[in-house]
């Protein structure tokens, strides 16, 4: 639903079109898991089938980075330098960006936060923000995969330069080399999926993001999901483990 997500991708004053009334109570999810574990793919499936909006902080940074340099704010230019090195953008920059978009937390279809929070500081801030907005999370899904499989997935990942569809050279190759199956635009490898950046990202994940698993377990939100198998298998497992797992959006 609302795949272009103007309110999220562009920030205020952009607004999304009104969503249809949902028959189920909206799901408000956080996706956790190391980079390359397949969070983006699962987020796309959850968005498509539950009608929840995909709120990815990485997508906002990438979209800002694809604008001409003259249209980028100093904060964005600084954030992009961290991203190119595979490091985390400072909490203050990320939090400002999320708070500017807090209307998205009220999305009628619910939301799937992907890539945020990434530090305990960000998780504390999200907890406060949700409380202040009178909202609560449905669940925090933690996708789990052995490290060697993560490295293989990241190194083989290719993204469509136009529609952002994600491929994997070994597990899900495009039909024509380096071209998107859906829109035929060229595929590219993200700077942060190159070997040096992958190592930094996995170290960063262990140091900064893995502690979130304990944080959310203690709050009673954690739903661990093994991320092995095809995207459809992982999706079915996710849905089976979610609270209120039978819900479907209305037409
Ligand atoms: P992703 O697409 O979620 O893997 O994000 C790509 C990159 O954007 C990450 O490697 C970070 O450099 C940066 N980034 C995205 N979200 C956050 C966040 N919540 N906190 C810090 N950095 C972030």
Coordinates of C-alpha atoms and ligand atoms in Angstrom, one line a residue:
X1 CA 0.0 0.0 0.0
X2 CA 1.2 3.5 -0.8
X3 CA 4.4 2.1 -2.4
X4 CA 5.8 5.6 -3.1
X5 CA 5.4 6.6 0.5
X6 CA 5.7 10.4 -0.1
X7 CA 5.2 11.3 3.5
X8 CA 8.1 9.0 4.5
X9 CA 10.4 9.4 1.6
X10 CA 10.1 13.2 1.2
X11 CA 9.2 14.2 4.7
X12 CA 6.9 17.2 5.5
X13 CA 5.0 18.8 3.9
X14 CA 4.5 15.7 1.6
X15 CA 1.4 13.6 2.5
X16 CA 0.3 10.1 1.4
X17 CA -3.1 9.5 -0.1
X18 CA -5.7 8.3 2.4
X19 CA -5.6 4.6 2.8
X20 CA -8.8 2.4 2.7
X21 CA -10.2 1.4 6.1
X22 CA -8.5 -1.8 7.3
X23 CA -10.5 -4.7 8.6
X24 CA -7.9 -5.7 11.1
X25 CA -6.0 -3.7 13.7
X26 CA -3.0 -2.3 12.0
X27 CA 0.3 -4.0 12.7
X28 CA 3.2 -1.8 14.0
X29 CA 6.3 -3.8 13.5
X30 CA 10.1 -3.3 13.9
X31 CA 12.3 -5.6 11.8
X32 CA 15.7 -6.5 13.3
X33 CA 18.5 -8.7 11.9
X34 CA 22.0 -8.2 10.5
X35 CA 22.4 -6.5 7.1
X36 CA 21.7 -9.0 4.3
X37 CA 19.4 -11.2 6.4
X38 CA 16.5 -10.3 4.0
X39 CA 14.7 -7.6 6.1
X40 CA 14.0 -5.5 3.0
X41 CA 12.5 -8.5 1.1
X42 CA 10.3 -9.5 4.1
X43 CA 9.3 -5.8 4.6
X44 CA 8.1 -5.7 0.9
X45 CA 6.0 -8.9 1.4
X46 CA 4.5 -7.6 4.7
X47 CA 3.7 -4.3 3.0
X48 CA 2.1 -5.9 0.1
X49 CA 0.0 -8.4 2.1
X50 CA -0.8 -6.6 5.3
X51 CA -1.0 -3.2 3.9
X52 CA 1.4 -1.7 6.4
X53 CA 3.8 1.0 5.2
X54 CA 7.5 0.2 4.7
X55 CA 9.4 2.8 6.7
X56 CA 13.1 2.2 5.8
X57 CA 15.6 4.8 7.0
X58 CA 18.2 3.5 4.5
X59 CA 15.7 4.2 1.7
X60 CA 15.3 7.8 2.8
X61 CA 19.1 8.3 2.9
X62 CA 19.6 6.6 -0.5
X63 CA 16.9 8.7 -2.1
X64 CA 18.4 11.9 -0.6
X65 CA 21.8 10.8 -2.0
X66 CA 20.5 10.4 -5.5
X67 CA 19.5 14.1 -5.6
X68 CA 22.1 16.5 -7.1
X69 CA 24.7 17.6 -4.5
X70 CA 23.4 21.2 -4.6
X71 CA 20.0 19.9 -3.4
X72 CA 21.5 18.0 -0.4
X73 CA 21.6 19.6 3.1
X74 CA 24.9 19.5 4.9
X75 CA 23.4 16.9 7.4
X76 CA 22.5 14.6 4.4
X77 CA 26.0 15.0 2.9
X78 CA 27.6 14.1 6.2
X79 CA 25.2 11.1 6.6
X80 CA 26.1 9.9 3.1
X81 CA 29.8 9.9 4.0
X82 CA 29.1 7.6 7.0
X83 CA 27.0 5.3 4.8
X84 CA 29.7 5.0 2.1
X85 CA 32.1 3.8 4.8
X86 CA 29.5 1.3 6.1
X87 CA 29.3 3.1 9.4
X88 CA 26.1 4.2 11.2
X89 CA 24.8 7.7 10.8
X90 CA 24.9 9.5 14.1
X91 CA 21.7 9.0 16.3
X92 CA 20.9 12.7 16.3
X93 CA 20.6 12.9 12.5
X94 CA 18.5 9.7 12.3
X95 CA 16.2 10.8 15.1
X96 CA 15.6 14.2 13.6
X97 CA 14.7 12.5 10.3
X98 CA 12.3 10.0 12.0
X99 CA 10.7 12.7 14.3
X100 CA 10.0 14.9 11.2
X101 CA 8.1 11.9 9.8
X102 CA 6.2 10.9 12.9
X103 CA 2.9 11.2 11.1
X104 CA 3.9 7.9 9.4
X105 CA 3.7 6.1 12.8
X106 CA 0.0 6.8 12.7
X107 CA -0.5 5.3 9.2
X108 CA -3.9 3.6 9.0
X109 CA -2.3 0.5 7.5
X110 CA 0.3 0.2 10.3
X111 CA 4.0 0.3 9.6
X112 CA 7.1 -1.8 9.2
X113 CA 10.2 -0.1 10.6
X114 CA 13.2 -1.5 8.7
X115 CA 16.7 -0.3 9.6
X116 CA 15.4 1.8 12.6
X117 CA 16.1 1.6 15.5
X118 CA 19.7 0.5 15.1
X119 CA 21.2 1.5 18.5
X120 CA 19.8 1.2 22.0
X121 CA 19.7 5.0 22.1
X122 CA 17.5 5.0 19.0
X123 CA 15.3 2.3 20.6
X124 CA 14.9 4.4 23.7
X125 CA 13.9 7.4 21.6
X126 CA 11.4 5.3 19.6
X127 CA 9.9 4.0 22.8
X128 CA 9.4 7.6 24.1
X129 CA 8.1 8.8 20.7
X130 CA 5.5 5.9 20.5
X131 CA 4.4 6.6 24.0
X132 CA 4.1 10.4 23.4
X133 CA 2.0 9.6 20.2
X134 CA -0.3 7.2 22.1
X135 CA 0.8 4.2 20.1
X136 CA 2.3 0.8 20.8
X137 CA 4.3 -1.7 18.8
X138 CA 2.7 -5.0 17.8
X139 CA 6.0 -7.0 17.7
X140 CA 9.7 -6.7 17.0
X141 CA 10.7 -9.5 14.6
X142 CA 14.3 -10.6 14.8
X143 CA 15.5 -12.4 11.6
X144 CA 18.4 -14.7 12.4
X145 CA 21.0 -16.2 10.0
X146 CA 24.6 -17.6 10.3
X147 CA 27.3 -15.0 9.5
X148 CA 28.8 -16.9 6.5
X149 CA 25.4 -16.9 4.8
X150 CA 25.0 -13.2 5.5
X151 CA 28.3 -12.3 3.8
X152 CA 27.4 -14.4 0.7
X153 CA 24.0 -12.7 0.4
X154 CA 25.4 -9.2 0.8
X155 CA 28.2 -9.7 -1.7
X156 CA 25.8 -11.1 -4.3
X157 CA 23.1 -8.5 -3.8
X158 CA 22.1 -6.3 -6.8
X159 CA 19.5 -3.6 -6.7
X160 CA 17.5 -2.1 -9.6
X161 CA 18.5 1.5 -10.3
X162 CA 14.9 2.4 -11.1
X163 CA 12.3 0.3 -9.2
X164 CA 14.6 -0.8 -6.4
X165 CA 13.8 -4.5 -6.8
X166 CA 16.4 -6.6 -5.1
X167 CA 18.2 -9.6 -6.7
X168 CA 20.9 -12.0 -5.6
X169 CA 23.5 -13.4 -8.1
X170 CA 23.3 -16.9 -6.5
X171 CA 19.9 -17.2 -4.9
X172 CA 17.7 -15.0 -7.1
X173 CA 19.6 -13.9 -10.3
X174 CA 17.9 -11.7 -12.8
X175 CA 16.7 -13.4 -16.1
X176 CA 19.0 -11.1 -18.1
X177 CA 22.4 -10.3 -16.6
X178 CA 22.6 -6.9 -14.9
X179 CA 19.0 -6.0 -15.9
X180 CA 15.8 -5.8 -13.8
X181 CA 13.2 -8.5 -14.6
X182 CA 10.4 -6.0 -13.8
X183 CA 11.4 -2.7 -15.5
X184 CA 14.6 -3.7 -17.4
X185 CA 16.6 -0.9 -15.9
X186 CA 20.3 -1.6 -15.1
X187 CA 21.1 -3.2 -11.7
X188 CA 23.8 -1.9 -9.4
X189 CA 25.8 -3.0 -6.4
X190 CA 25.3 -0.7 -3.4
X191 CA 28.6 0.9 -2.3
X192 CA 28.0 -0.5 1.2
X193 CA 27.6 -4.1 -0.2
X194 CA 31.3 -4.1 -1.3
X195 CA 33.6 -6.4 0.7
X196 CA 35.3 -3.7 2.9
X197 CA 32.0 -2.0 3.8
X198 CA 30.4 -5.4 4.5
X199 CA 33.0 -6.2 7.1
X200 CA 32.5 -2.8 8.8
X201 CA 28.7 -3.2 8.7
X202 CA 28.7 -6.6 10.3
X203 CA 31.0 -5.5 13.0
X204 CA 28.8 -2.4 13.6
X205 CA 25.8 -4.6 13.7
X206 CA 27.3 -6.8 16.4
X207 CA 28.4 -3.8 18.4
X208 CA 25.5 -1.5 18.1
X209 CA 22.4 -3.3 16.9
X210 CA 22.6 -6.8 18.4
X211 CA 22.0 -5.4 21.9
X212 CA 18.5 -4.4 20.7
X213 CA 17.5 -8.1 20.8
X214 CA 17.9 -8.1 24.6
X215 CA 16.2 -4.6 24.8
X216 CA 13.1 -5.8 23.1
X217 CA 13.1 -9.3 24.7
X218 CA 12.9 -7.6 28.1
X219 CA 10.0 -5.4 26.9
X220 CA 8.2 -8.6 25.7
X221 CA 8.0 -7.6 22.1
X222 CA 10.6 -9.9 20.6
X223 CA 9.5 -12.5 18.0
X224 CA 12.6 -14.5 16.8
X225 CA 12.3 -15.9 13.2
X226 CA 15.0 -18.1 11.6
X227 CA 15.8 -16.5 8.2
X228 CA 16.7 -19.7 6.4
X229 CA 14.8 -20.8 3.2
X230 CA 13.1 -18.9 0.4
X231 CA 11.6 -15.5 1.0
X232 CA 8.1 -17.1 0.9
X233 CA 9.0 -19.7 3.5
X234 CA 10.4 -17.0 5.8
X235 CA 7.3 -14.8 5.2
X236 CA 5.0 -17.7 6.1
X237 CA 7.1 -18.4 9.2
X238 CA 6.9 -14.7 10.2
X239 CA 3.1 -14.5 9.8
X240 CA 2.6 -17.7 11.8
X241 CA 4.6 -16.2 14.7
X242 CA 3.0 -12.8 14.6
X243 CA 0.3 -11.9 17.1
X244 CA -3.1 -11.9 15.4
X245 CA -1.7 -13.7 12.4
X246 CA -4.8 -14.1 10.3
X247 CA -5.5 -10.5 9.5
X248 CA -5.8 -9.3 5.9
X249 CA -6.5 -5.8 4.6
X250 CA -9.8 -4.9 3.0
X251 CA -9.9 -4.1 -0.7
Ligands
LIG1 P1 20.0 -0.1 5.3 O1 19.4 0.1 3.9 O2 19.0 -0.1 6.4 O3 21.0 -1.2 5.4 O4 20.8 1.3 5.6 C1 21.9 1.7 4.8 C2 22.9 2.5 5.6 O5 22.2 3.7 6.0 C3 23.4 1.9 6.9 O6 24.5 1.0 6.7 C4 23.7 3.1 7.7 O7 24.9 3.6 7.3 C5 22.6 4.1 7.4 N1 21.5 3.9 8.3 C6 20.2 3.5 7.9 N2 19.4 3.5 9.0 C7 20.2 3.9 10.1 C8 19.9 4.1 11.5 N3 18.7 3.8 12.0 N4 20.9 4.5 12.2 C9 22.2 4.8 11.7 N5 22.5 4.6 10.4 C10 21.5 4.2 9.6

